[in-house]
Amino acid sequence: MTTLSQIAAELQGYDPQAMSATDVQLFLSRLVSPVEDAVELPLFEALGRVLAQDVVSPFDVPPHDNSAMDGYAFAGRQLAGGAALELQVVGTALAGKAWQGRDGHVKSGQCVKIMTGAIMPAGLDTVVPQEFVSARNDVIGIPPGLLQLGDNRRLRGEDLAQGQPALLKGELLTPARLGLAASLGLKTLLCWRPLRVAYFSTGDEILSLGDAPREGAVYDSNRYTVFGLLSRLGCQVIDLGVVRDDPALLEAAFTRAAAQADAIITSGGVSVGEADFTKTMMKKLGDVAFWRIAMRPGRPMAVGRISSVKLASGPDNAHLASYRNNSTPEGAILFGLPGNPVAVMVTFLAFVRPALLQMMGASSAPPPLLRARSLEAIRKKPGRTEYQRGWVSAAADGTLQVKTTGNQGSGVLRSMAEANGLMVLHHAQGNVAPGDEVDVMMFEGAI
Ligand code: AMP
Ligand code: MG
């Protein structure tokens, strides 16, 4: 297990007070490691999970040459002269019911009516779609110049050859990959177990739903955005609610979280000048760094590990025993996010999500950022990464354009709710003029 100071020593110019967004990503990628337990899951339960082993095709897919169209199968060498062809129909091949024929042999000048997916009769290699032929009794006419040998035939193994890796360890199981696994006849897939992520909100001013409103207090929205973000990632969310700025309550929440979870996410209590209980407790219970990140929104963030202390056994803690046995011996990774609702979502997308994917055993690179033309001027200081909430749309000429969604304050969750993506204005970038291209991260697929 690498400690924070070991990672810090390896990174050039590490300065917790001046972290760039890329420094943060690099640091986190060295801090976290993939889970080690795998589970065999039925296909219907494997969607969104990460494969724990390569899947090798046990046979050719498709297993036979077959027709890609409804039409007539014949031997394509007869096309060589380039003239029109007349062929006599000697039988029918249906999907799931191969044509046998009397001696299983189709001569020159003959063809077999064939349906999509039906096995190509022996010796036949070309299919003319039925809409292109003129049919008269049991004779069809094929116009000249229409076809080449091999047209409309799917070759055995063209989807997957036997022994070829069909799916790779570390791939996220998408609908297409589930279907591919099913096409190989596989009933189950070996996947990494889901991550358990505990979350709680901190702050004396935070109300849970159902609490009576009171002056200066706000309802806890972070609990719901984080729940949504984690659920979309396929994590098991352990909801620990709102924890007040009280050392005993905070200690209990961290201890419980570290005993049950692979990662702990908190919001609030990490900015400069906060009532210090959250930070003090993080320091007491773990190996934690407090960063100032050159970004907007965001800025303060705490990162590290909370040790999983031994809980006294007894009826109160009996329900934790099964979790404790599974959780990593080093404790849980901590992501102490700022409190502002937009900052929570942005820091999650920029830093927490990639780190959790790494912990989930996922090997895929993040989806590429898109380029879109800014419809407005945006003031931007070089020296920090800014994430503006935007609406990306297609312009009349088909290119992408983006405009910001209203007030970009880090507490204005509406700017996020009205957006379909984030404009990523990079560290070195300056002001944006109308018409300039900017990078955008689309939410669809990410959240
Ligand atoms: P903090 O980082 O604790 O200083 O919080 C920054 C701002 O975010 C304050 O205005 C908080 O009231 C607000 N905030 C903190 N936690 C939450 C939460 N869970 N839900 C909504 N707003 C929050
Ligand atoms: Mg606070």
PDB file of N, CA, C and O in Angstrom, residues 359-418:
ATOM      1  N   MET A 359     -10.967   1.768  -9.597  1.00  0.00           N
ATOM      2  CA  MET A 359     -11.207   0.828  -8.491  1.00  0.00           C
ATOM      3  C   MET A 359     -12.137  -0.303  -8.909  1.00  0.00           C
ATOM      4  O   MET A 359     -12.076  -1.407  -8.383  1.00  0.00           O
ATOM      5  N   MET A 360     -13.045  -0.014  -9.848  1.00  0.00           N
ATOM      6  CA  MET A 360     -13.978  -1.034 -10.334  1.00  0.00           C
ATOM      7  C   MET A 360     -13.301  -2.023 -11.273  1.00  0.00           C
ATOM      8  O   MET A 360     -13.924  -2.984 -11.719  1.00  0.00           O
ATOM      9  N   GLY A 361     -12.042  -1.756 -11.608  1.00  0.00           N
ATOM     10  CA  GLY A 361     -11.312  -2.649 -12.516  1.00  0.00           C
ATOM     11  C   GLY A 361     -11.518  -2.316 -13.979  1.00  0.00           C
ATOM     12  O   GLY A 361     -11.142  -3.087 -14.851  1.00  0.00           O
ATOM     13  N   ALA A 362     -12.136  -1.171 -14.255  1.00  0.00           N
ATOM     14  CA  ALA A 362     -12.416  -0.805 -15.647  1.00  0.00           C
ATOM     15  C   ALA A 362     -11.154  -0.281 -16.309  1.00  0.00           C
ATOM     16  O   ALA A 362     -10.417   0.513 -15.729  1.00  0.00           O
ATOM     17  N   SER A 363     -10.915  -0.750 -17.547  1.00  0.00           N
ATOM     18  CA  SER A 363      -9.671  -0.365 -18.206  1.00  0.00           C
ATOM     19  C   SER A 363      -9.910   0.643 -19.325  1.00  0.00           C
ATOM     20  O   SER A 363      -8.973   1.167 -19.900  1.00  0.00           O
ATOM     21  N   SER A 364     -11.169   0.907 -19.647  1.00  0.00           N
ATOM     22  CA  SER A 364     -11.432   1.734 -20.824  1.00  0.00           C
ATOM     23  C   SER A 364     -11.038   3.190 -20.578  1.00  0.00           C
ATOM     24  O   SER A 364     -11.206   3.722 -19.490  1.00  0.00           O
ATOM     25  N   ALA A 365     -10.537   3.817 -21.629  1.00  0.00           N
ATOM     26  CA  ALA A 365     -10.205   5.241 -21.546  1.00  0.00           C
ATOM     27  C   ALA A 365     -11.509   6.026 -21.456  1.00  0.00           C
ATOM     28  O   ALA A 365     -12.540   5.579 -21.954  1.00  0.00           O
ATOM     29  N   PRO A 366     -11.491   7.191 -20.797  1.00  0.00           N
ATOM     30  CA  PRO A 366     -12.718   7.981 -20.733  1.00  0.00           C
ATOM     31  C   PRO A 366     -13.147   8.396 -22.133  1.00  0.00           C
ATOM     32  O   PRO A 366     -12.312   8.501 -23.033  1.00  0.00           O
ATOM     33  N   PRO A 367     -14.456   8.613 -22.340  1.00  0.00           N
ATOM     34  CA  PRO A 367     -14.896   9.026 -23.669  1.00  0.00           C
ATOM     35  C   PRO A 367     -14.226  10.346 -24.044  1.00  0.00           C
ATOM     36  O   PRO A 367     -13.986  11.187 -23.169  1.00  0.00           O
ATOM     37  N   PRO A 368     -13.912  10.529 -25.332  1.00  0.00           N
ATOM     38  CA  PRO A 368     -13.204  11.759 -25.706  1.00  0.00           C
ATOM     39  C   PRO A 368     -14.092  12.977 -25.499  1.00  0.00           C
ATOM     40  O   PRO A 368     -15.313  12.893 -25.592  1.00  0.00           O
ATOM     41  N   LEU A 369     -13.452  14.112 -25.216  1.00  0.00           N
ATOM     42  CA  LEU A 369     -14.210  15.362 -25.157  1.00  0.00           C
ATOM     43  C   LEU A 369     -14.589  15.745 -26.583  1.00  0.00           C
ATOM     44  O   LEU A 369     -13.873  15.428 -27.523  1.00  0.00           O
ATOM     45  N   LEU A 370     -15.718  16.417 -26.735  1.00  0.00           N
ATOM     46  CA  LEU A 370     -16.118  16.890 -28.058  1.00  0.00           C
ATOM     47  C   LEU A 370     -15.701  18.343 -28.204  1.00  0.00           C
ATOM     48  O   LEU A 370     -15.429  19.028 -27.219  1.00  0.00           O
ATOM     49  N   ARG A 371     -15.663  18.820 -29.435  1.00  0.00           N
ATOM     50  CA  ARG A 371     -15.376  20.231 -29.692  1.00  0.00           C
ATOM     51  C   ARG A 371     -16.671  20.914 -30.122  1.00  0.00           C
ATOM     52  O   ARG A 371     -17.402  20.399 -30.980  1.00  0.00           O
ATOM     53  N   ALA A 372     -16.949  22.051 -29.519  1.00  0.00           N
ATOM     54  CA  ALA A 372     -18.153  22.801 -29.899  1.00  0.00           C
ATOM     55  C   ALA A 372     -17.809  24.278 -29.942  1.00  0.00           C
ATOM     56  O   ALA A 372     -16.930  24.743 -29.214  1.00  0.00           O
ATOM     57  N   ARG A 373     -18.519  25.012 -30.802  1.00  0.00           N
ATOM     58  CA  ARG A 373     -18.287  26.448 -30.924  1.00  0.00           C
ATOM     59  C   ARG A 373     -19.030  27.184 -29.823  1.00  0.00           C
ATOM     60  O   ARG A 373     -20.238  26.981 -29.637  1.00  0.00           O
ATOM     61  N   SER A 374     -18.334  28.008 -29.086  1.00  0.00           N
ATOM     62  CA  SER A 374     -19.000  28.778 -28.034  1.00  0.00           C
ATOM     63  C   SER A 374     -19.855  29.863 -28.682  1.00  0.00           C
ATOM     64  O   SER A 374     -19.394  30.569 -29.579  1.00  0.00           O
ATOM     65  N   LEU A 375     -21.085  29.990 -28.229  1.00  0.00           N
ATOM     66  CA  LEU A 375     -21.975  31.001 -28.788  1.00  0.00           C
ATOM     67  C   LEU A 375     -21.795  32.347 -28.091  1.00  0.00           C
ATOM     68  O   LEU A 375     -22.456  33.310 -28.425  1.00  0.00           O
ATOM     69  N   GLU A 376     -20.919  32.371 -27.093  1.00  0.00           N
ATOM     70  CA  GLU A 376     -20.779  33.626 -26.348  1.00  0.00           C
ATOM     71  C   GLU A 376     -19.320  33.823 -25.909  1.00  0.00           C
ATOM     72  O   GLU A 376     -18.517  32.897 -25.977  1.00  0.00           O
ATOM     73  N   ALA A 377     -19.054  35.029 -25.456  1.00  0.00           N
ATOM     74  CA  ALA A 377     -17.733  35.325 -24.896  1.00  0.00           C
ATOM     75  C   ALA A 377     -17.727  34.827 -23.452  1.00  0.00           C
ATOM     76  O   ALA A 377     -18.714  34.973 -22.738  1.00  0.00           O
ATOM     77  N   ILE A 378     -16.602  34.209 -23.058  1.00  0.00           N
ATOM     78  CA  ILE A 378     -16.493  33.740 -21.674  1.00  0.00           C
ATOM     79  C   ILE A 378     -15.168  34.252 -21.120  1.00  0.00           C
ATOM     80  O   ILE A 378     -14.117  34.084 -21.751  1.00  0.00           O
ATOM     81  N   ARG A 379     -15.245  34.895 -19.963  1.00  0.00           N
ATOM     82  CA  ARG A 379     -13.995  35.349 -19.341  1.00  0.00           C
ATOM     83  C   ARG A 379     -13.359  34.180 -18.614  1.00  0.00           C
ATOM     84  O   ARG A 379     -14.010  33.465 -17.876  1.00  0.00           O
ATOM     85  N   LYS A 380     -12.082  34.002 -18.852  1.00  0.00           N
ATOM     86  CA  LYS A 380     -11.391  32.850 -18.262  1.00  0.00           C
ATOM     87  C   LYS A 380      -9.944  33.222 -17.998  1.00  0.00           C
ATOM     88  O   LYS A 380      -9.251  33.705 -18.897  1.00  0.00           O
ATOM     89  N   LYS A 381      -9.520  33.007 -16.755  1.00  0.00           N
ATOM     90  CA  LYS A 381      -8.123  33.311 -16.407  1.00  0.00           C
ATOM     91  C   LYS A 381      -7.255  32.093 -16.670  1.00  0.00           C
ATOM     92  O   LYS A 381      -7.605  30.998 -16.220  1.00  0.00           O
ATOM     93  N   PRO A 382      -6.110  32.276 -17.366  1.00  0.00           N
ATOM     94  CA  PRO A 382      -5.179  31.145 -17.449  1.00  0.00           C
ATOM     95  C   PRO A 382      -4.724  30.782 -16.037  1.00  0.00           C
ATOM     96  O   PRO A 382      -4.713  31.638 -15.153  1.00  0.00           O
ATOM     97  N   GLY A 383      -4.365  29.509 -15.843  1.00  0.00           N
ATOM     98  CA  GLY A 383      -3.835  29.108 -14.534  1.00  0.00           C
ATOM     99  C   GLY A 383      -4.848  28.375 -13.680  1.00  0.00           C
ATOM    100  O   GLY A 383      -4.575  28.056 -12.528  1.00  0.00           O
ATOM    101  N   ARG A 384      -6.016  28.089 -14.220  1.00  0.00           N
ATOM    102  CA  ARG A 384      -6.952  27.210 -13.524  1.00  0.00           C
ATOM    103  C   ARG A 384      -7.901  26.589 -14.546  1.00  0.00           C
ATOM    104  O   ARG A 384      -8.122  27.153 -15.619  1.00  0.00           O
ATOM    105  N   THR A 385      -8.434  25.424 -14.199  1.00  0.00           N
ATOM    106  CA  THR A 385      -9.381  24.754 -15.093  1.00  0.00           C
ATOM    107  C   THR A 385     -10.786  25.182 -14.694  1.00  0.00           C
ATOM    108  O   THR A 385     -11.128  25.155 -13.512  1.00  0.00           O
ATOM    109  N   GLU A 386     -11.571  25.605 -15.674  1.00  0.00           N
ATOM    110  CA  GLU A 386     -12.945  26.005 -15.365  1.00  0.00           C
ATOM    111  C   GLU A 386     -13.923  25.077 -16.060  1.00  0.00           C
ATOM    112  O   GLU A 386     -13.736  24.702 -17.210  1.00  0.00           O
ATOM    113  N   TYR A 387     -14.953  24.740 -15.331  1.00  0.00           N
ATOM    114  CA  TYR A 387     -15.996  23.850 -15.860  1.00  0.00           C
ATOM    115  C   TYR A 387     -17.296  24.644 -15.906  1.00  0.00           C
ATOM    116  O   TYR A 387     -17.899  24.902 -14.866  1.00  0.00           O
ATOM    117  N   GLN A 388     -17.676  25.069 -17.106  1.00  0.00           N
ATOM    118  CA  GLN A 388     -18.912  25.834 -17.253  1.00  0.00           C
ATOM    119  C   GLN A 388     -20.018  24.874 -17.662  1.00  0.00           C
ATOM    120  O   GLN A 388     -19.808  24.000 -18.495  1.00  0.00           O
ATOM    121  N   ARG A 389     -21.187  25.069 -17.091  1.00  0.00           N
ATOM    122  CA  ARG A 389     -22.321  24.222 -17.464  1.00  0.00           C
ATOM    123  C   ARG A 389     -22.889  24.724 -18.780  1.00  0.00           C
ATOM    124  O   ARG A 389     -23.141  25.924 -18.925  1.00  0.00           O
ATOM    125  N   GLY A 390     -23.110  23.804 -19.711  1.00  0.00           N
ATOM    126  CA  GLY A 390     -23.516  24.246 -21.040  1.00  0.00           C
ATOM    127  C   GLY A 390     -24.613  23.403 -21.665  1.00  0.00           C
ATOM    128  O   GLY A 390     -24.895  22.278 -21.227  1.00  0.00           O
ATOM    129  N   TRP A 391     -25.225  24.005 -22.672  1.00  0.00           N
ATOM    130  CA  TRP A 391     -26.184  23.264 -23.491  1.00  0.00           C
ATOM    131  C   TRP A 391     -25.560  23.117 -24.881  1.00  0.00           C
ATOM    132  O   TRP A 391     -25.301  24.114 -25.554  1.00  0.00           O
ATOM    133  N   VAL A 392     -25.313  21.870 -25.259  1.00  0.00           N
ATOM    134  CA  VAL A 392     -24.689  21.582 -26.548  1.00  0.00           C
ATOM    135  C   VAL A 392     -25.791  21.219 -27.532  1.00  0.00           C
ATOM    136  O   VAL A 392     -26.677  20.426 -27.206  1.00  0.00           O
ATOM    137  N   SER A 393     -25.745  21.831 -28.710  1.00  0.00           N
ATOM    138  CA  SER A 393     -26.759  21.505 -29.721  1.00  0.00           C
ATOM    139  C   SER A 393     -26.085  21.490 -31.086  1.00  0.00           C
ATOM    140  O   SER A 393     -24.950  21.943 -31.242  1.00  0.00           O
ATOM    141  N   ALA A 394     -26.821  20.979 -32.071  1.00  0.00           N
ATOM    142  CA  ALA A 394     -26.293  20.958 -33.434  1.00  0.00           C
ATOM    143  C   ALA A 394     -26.731  22.238 -34.132  1.00  0.00           C
ATOM    144  O   ALA A 394     -27.907  22.612 -34.087  1.00  0.00           O
ATOM    145  N   ALA A 395     -25.782  22.946 -34.758  1.00  0.00           N
ATOM    146  CA  ALA A 395     -26.113  24.149 -35.528  1.00  0.00           C
ATOM    147  C   ALA A 395     -26.732  23.716 -36.864  1.00  0.00           C
ATOM    148  O   ALA A 395     -26.740  22.526 -37.193  1.00  0.00           O
ATOM    149  N   ALA A 396     -27.247  24.701 -37.608  1.00  0.00           N
ATOM    150  CA  ALA A 396     -27.912  24.385 -38.882  1.00  0.00           C
ATOM    151  C   ALA A 396     -26.984  23.612 -39.822  1.00  0.00           C
ATOM    152  O   ALA A 396     -27.426  22.728 -40.564  1.00  0.00           O
ATOM    153  N   ASP A 397     -25.690  23.916 -39.763  1.00  0.00           N
ATOM    154  CA  ASP A 397     -24.750  23.217 -40.663  1.00  0.00           C
ATOM    155  C   ASP A 397     -24.274  21.881 -40.084  1.00  0.00           C
ATOM    156  O   ASP A 397     -23.385  21.243 -40.640  1.00  0.00           O
ATOM    157  N   GLY A 398     -24.845  21.466 -38.953  1.00  0.00           N
ATOM    158  CA  GLY A 398     -24.506  20.154 -38.393  1.00  0.00           C
ATOM    159  C   GLY A 398     -23.356  20.166 -37.401  1.00  0.00           C
ATOM    160  O   GLY A 398     -23.126  19.179 -36.716  1.00  0.00           O
ATOM    161  N   THR A 399     -22.612  21.284 -37.305  1.00  0.00           N
ATOM    162  CA  THR A 399     -21.517  21.333 -36.334  1.00  0.00           C
ATOM    163  C   THR A 399     -22.091  21.594 -34.942  1.00  0.00           C
ATOM    164  O   THR A 399     -23.235  22.033 -34.800  1.00  0.00           O
ATOM    165  N   LEU A 400     -21.270  21.322 -33.918  1.00  0.00           N
ATOM    166  CA  LEU A 400     -21.753  21.483 -32.549  1.00  0.00           C
ATOM    167  C   LEU A 400     -21.527  22.900 -32.051  1.00  0.00           C
ATOM    168  O   LEU A 400     -20.497  23.515 -32.324  1.00  0.00           O
ATOM    169  N   GLN A 401     -22.500  23.387 -31.300  1.00  0.00           N
ATOM    170  CA  GLN A 401     -22.367  24.698 -30.670  1.00  0.00           C
ATOM    171  C   GLN A 401     -22.767  24.552 -29.206  1.00  0.00           C
ATOM    172  O   GLN A 401     -23.469  23.611 -28.834  1.00  0.00           O
ATOM    173  N   VAL A 402     -22.292  25.481 -28.376  1.00  0.00           N
ATOM    174  CA  VAL A 402     -22.587  25.378 -26.940  1.00  0.00           C
ATOM    175  C   VAL A 402     -22.797  26.759 -26.348  1.00  0.00           C
ATOM    176  O   VAL A 402     -22.130  27.717 -26.740  1.00  0.00           O
ATOM    177  N   LYS A 403     -23.758  26.847 -25.436  1.00  0.00           N
ATOM    178  CA  LYS A 403     -23.914  28.089 -24.681  1.00  0.00           C
ATOM    179  C   LYS A 403     -24.082  27.755 -23.208  1.00  0.00           C
ATOM    180  O   LYS A 403     -24.535  26.659 -22.856  1.00  0.00           O
ATOM    181  N   THR A 404     -23.683  28.697 -22.367  1.00  0.00           N
ATOM    182  CA  THR A 404     -23.748  28.422 -20.933  1.00  0.00           C
ATOM    183  C   THR A 404     -25.200  28.496 -20.455  1.00  0.00           C
ATOM    184  O   THR A 404     -26.043  29.148 -21.070  1.00  0.00           O
ATOM    185  N   THR A 405     -25.457  27.811 -19.350  1.00  0.00           N
ATOM    186  CA  THR A 405     -26.813  27.783 -18.801  1.00  0.00           C
ATOM    187  C   THR A 405     -26.891  28.731 -17.606  1.00  0.00           C
ATOM    188  O   THR A 405     -26.707  28.326 -16.466  1.00  0.00           O
ATOM    189  N   GLY A 406     -27.137  29.994 -17.887  1.00  0.00           N
ATOM    190  CA  GLY A 406     -27.442  30.950 -16.815  1.00  0.00           C
ATOM    191  C   GLY A 406     -26.332  31.150 -15.803  1.00  0.00           C
ATOM    192  O   GLY A 406     -25.155  30.910 -16.074  1.00  0.00           O
ATOM    193  N   ASN A 407     -26.742  31.575 -14.626  1.00  0.00           N
ATOM    194  CA  ASN A 407     -25.817  31.901 -13.536  1.00  0.00           C
ATOM    195  C   ASN A 407     -24.905  30.714 -13.219  1.00  0.00           C
ATOM    196  O   ASN A 407     -25.373  29.624 -12.890  1.00  0.00           O
ATOM    197  N   GLN A 408     -23.592  30.965 -13.340  1.00  0.00           N
ATOM    198  CA  GLN A 408     -22.616  29.884 -13.184  1.00  0.00           C
ATOM    199  C   GLN A 408     -22.056  29.778 -11.767  1.00  0.00           C
ATOM    200  O   GLN A 408     -21.019  29.175 -11.551  1.00  0.00           O
ATOM    201  N   GLY A 409     -22.746  30.361 -10.800  1.00  0.00           N
ATOM    202  CA  GLY A 409     -22.295  30.272  -9.401  1.00  0.00           C
ATOM    203  C   GLY A 409     -22.180  28.820  -8.968  1.00  0.00           C
ATOM    204  O   GLY A 409     -22.952  27.965  -9.410  1.00  0.00           O
ATOM    205  N   SER A 410     -21.206  28.548  -8.070  1.00  0.00           N
ATOM    206  CA  SER A 410     -20.933  27.147  -7.740  1.00  0.00           C
ATOM    207  C   SER A 410     -22.024  26.545  -6.860  1.00  0.00           C
ATOM    208  O   SER A 410     -22.053  25.342  -6.632  1.00  0.00           O
ATOM    209  N   GLY A 411     -22.929  27.403  -6.373  1.00  0.00           N
ATOM    210  CA  GLY A 411     -24.039  26.856  -5.593  1.00  0.00           C
ATOM    211  C   GLY A 411     -25.320  26.739  -6.407  1.00  0.00           C
ATOM    212  O   GLY A 411     -26.344  26.280  -5.886  1.00  0.00           O
ATOM    213  N   VAL A 412     -25.260  27.195  -7.662  1.00  0.00           N
ATOM    214  CA  VAL A 412     -26.500  27.262  -8.450  1.00  0.00           C
ATOM    215  C   VAL A 412     -26.726  25.949  -9.191  1.00  0.00           C
ATOM    216  O   VAL A 412     -26.279  25.746 -10.314  1.00  0.00           O
ATOM    217  N   LEU A 413     -27.441  25.061  -8.533  1.00  0.00           N
ATOM    218  CA  LEU A 413     -27.627  23.719  -9.090  1.00  0.00           C
ATOM    219  C   LEU A 413     -28.450  23.743 -10.371  1.00  0.00           C
ATOM    220  O   LEU A 413     -28.348  22.852 -11.214  1.00  0.00           O
ATOM    221  N   ARG A 414     -29.272  24.804 -10.513  1.00  0.00           N
ATOM    222  CA  ARG A 414     -30.077  24.916 -11.723  1.00  0.00           C
ATOM    223  C   ARG A 414     -29.192  24.956 -12.977  1.00  0.00           C
ATOM    224  O   ARG A 414     -29.560  24.415 -14.013  1.00  0.00           O
ATOM    225  N   SER A 415     -28.018  25.573 -12.863  1.00  0.00           N
ATOM    226  CA  SER A 415     -27.126  25.637 -14.033  1.00  0.00           C
ATOM    227  C   SER A 415     -26.746  24.234 -14.482  1.00  0.00           C
ATOM    228  O   SER A 415     -26.512  23.968 -15.660  1.00  0.00           O
ATOM    229  N   MET A 416     -26.704  23.321 -13.537  1.00  0.00           N
ATOM    230  CA  MET A 416     -26.354  21.921 -13.819  1.00  0.00           C
ATOM    231  C   MET A 416     -27.587  21.182 -14.346  1.00  0.00           C
ATOM    232  O   MET A 416     -27.499  20.416 -15.309  1.00  0.00           O
ATOM    233  N   ALA A 417     -28.706  21.443 -13.714  1.00  0.00           N
ATOM    234  CA  ALA A 417     -29.941  20.736 -14.097  1.00  0.00           C
ATOM    235  C   ALA A 417     -30.364  21.100 -15.518  1.00  0.00           C
ATOM    236  O   ALA A 417     -30.973  20.298 -16.216  1.00  0.00           O
ATOM    237  N   GLU A 418     -30.034  22.321 -15.946  1.00  0.00           N
ATOM    238  CA  GLU A 418     -30.425  22.759 -17.292  1.00  0.00           C
ATOM    239  C   GLU A 418     -29.378  22.416 -18.346  1.00  0.00           C
ATOM    240  O   GLU A 418     -29.574  22.696 -19.524  1.00  0.00           O
TER     241      GLU A 418
END
